Amino acid sequence: MEKTFLMIKPDGVQRGLIGKLVQRFEDKGFQLIGSKLMVITKEQAETHYAEHKEKPFFGELVQFITSGPVFAMVWQGDNVIALSRAMMGKTNPLDAAPGTIRGDYAVHTGNNIIHGSDSPESAEREISNFFKAGELLAYDRAL
Ligand code: CMP
């Protein structure tokens, strides 16, 4: 079954949104198979955002994502990558439709509440940056 890596960023954790956001993905019908509240290291942040290394906002991005606890999660379900990204909304909250997570909770691109993998390859790479194989659990049955 398809898996994705979702991470509630420091702004989402500080604003007390973990429960509401987890609820959205559970309500949709996805299964949470791993999660941890953690402060990520600079190395993990640089690996996670490696594709943005040359961007002018890279330093700011790494500084922000390591600035406080994040809630890292692995979810599974049919088409969970595309569907969870649709639920998150566009990266820039100005473009994110109301009803999406960023459309409902975010104002700025830098503080946009949540990250989600954009492909199966990214999901695999991102999951292994944050979780060991033994930390992902199995459910008795698929939905
Ligand atoms: P995310 O999905 O975590 O992946 C890359 C992140 O870079 C993105 O969300 C935004 O939070 C951030 N980002 C993209 N563009 C900018 C920008 N112009 N300034 C600051 N951060 C940005």
PDB file of C-alpha atoms and ligand atoms in Angstrom, residues 9 48-49 52 57 60-61 85 91 102 109-112 114-116, ligand 1:
ATOM      1  CA  LYS A   9       5.930  22.022  11.115  1.00  0.00           C
ATOM      2  CA  HIS A  48      15.080  16.663   3.913  1.00  0.00           C
ATOM      3  CA  TYR A  49      15.310  19.924   1.953  1.00  0.00           C
ATOM      4  CA  HIS A  52      16.153  23.426  -2.249  1.00  0.00           C
ATOM      5  CA  PHE A  57      15.445  30.803   1.281  1.00  0.00           C
ATOM      6  CA  GLU A  60      15.664  30.305   6.516  1.00  0.00           C
ATOM      7  CA  LEU A  61      13.941  27.000   5.744  1.00  0.00           C
ATOM      8  CA  ARG A  85      -1.295  16.906  -0.949  1.00  0.00           C
ATOM      9  CA  THR A  91       2.402  25.627  -0.921  1.00  0.00           C
ATOM     10  CA  ARG A 102      -3.091  25.739   4.298  1.00  0.00           C
ATOM     11  CA  THR A 109       4.631  30.403   2.500  1.00  0.00           C
ATOM     12  CA  GLY A 110       7.450  30.008   5.012  1.00  0.00           C
ATOM     13  CA  ASN A 111       5.049  29.126   7.844  1.00  0.00           C
ATOM     14  CA  ASN A 112       2.702  26.838   5.996  1.00  0.00           C
ATOM     15  CA  ILE A 114       2.577  21.031   7.101  1.00  0.00           C
ATOM     16  CA  HIS A 115       4.844  19.218   4.661  1.00  0.00           C
ATOM     17  CA  GLY A 116       3.906  16.208   2.539  1.00  0.00           C
TER      18      GLY A 116
HETATM   19  P1  CMP B   1       7.437  22.355   1.962  1.00  0.00           P
HETATM   20  O1  CMP B   1       6.317  21.590   1.354  1.00  0.00           O
HETATM   21  O2  CMP B   1       7.883  21.978   3.325  1.00  0.00           O
HETATM   22  O3  CMP B   1       8.685  22.250   0.973  1.00  0.00           O
HETATM   23  C1  CMP B   1       9.584  23.299   0.759  1.00  0.00           C
HETATM   24  C2  CMP B   1       9.271  24.488   1.578  1.00  0.00           C
HETATM   25  O4  CMP B   1       9.941  25.654   1.218  1.00  0.00           O
HETATM   26  C3  CMP B   1       7.819  24.832   1.377  1.00  0.00           C
HETATM   27  O5  CMP B   1       7.025  23.896   2.011  1.00  0.00           O
HETATM   28  C4  CMP B   1       7.754  26.239   1.947  1.00  0.00           C
HETATM   29  O6  CMP B   1       7.489  26.238   3.327  1.00  0.00           O
HETATM   30  C5  CMP B   1       9.180  26.723   1.706  1.00  0.00           C
HETATM   31  N1  CMP B   1       9.223  27.795   0.733  1.00  0.00           N
HETATM   32  C6  CMP B   1       8.887  27.731  -0.567  1.00  0.00           C
HETATM   33  N2  CMP B   1       9.070  28.938  -1.140  1.00  0.00           N
HETATM   34  C7  CMP B   1       9.527  29.760  -0.157  1.00  0.00           C
HETATM   35  C8  CMP B   1       9.891  31.125  -0.124  1.00  0.00           C
HETATM   36  N3  CMP B   1       9.834  31.880  -1.232  1.00  0.00           N
HETATM   37  N4  CMP B   1      10.311  31.640   1.048  1.00  0.00           N
HETATM   38  C9  CMP B   1      10.374  30.874   2.165  1.00  0.00           C
HETATM   39  N5  CMP B   1      10.047  29.566   2.185  1.00  0.00           N
HETATM   40  C10 CMP B   1       9.619  29.023   1.035  1.00  0.00           C
END
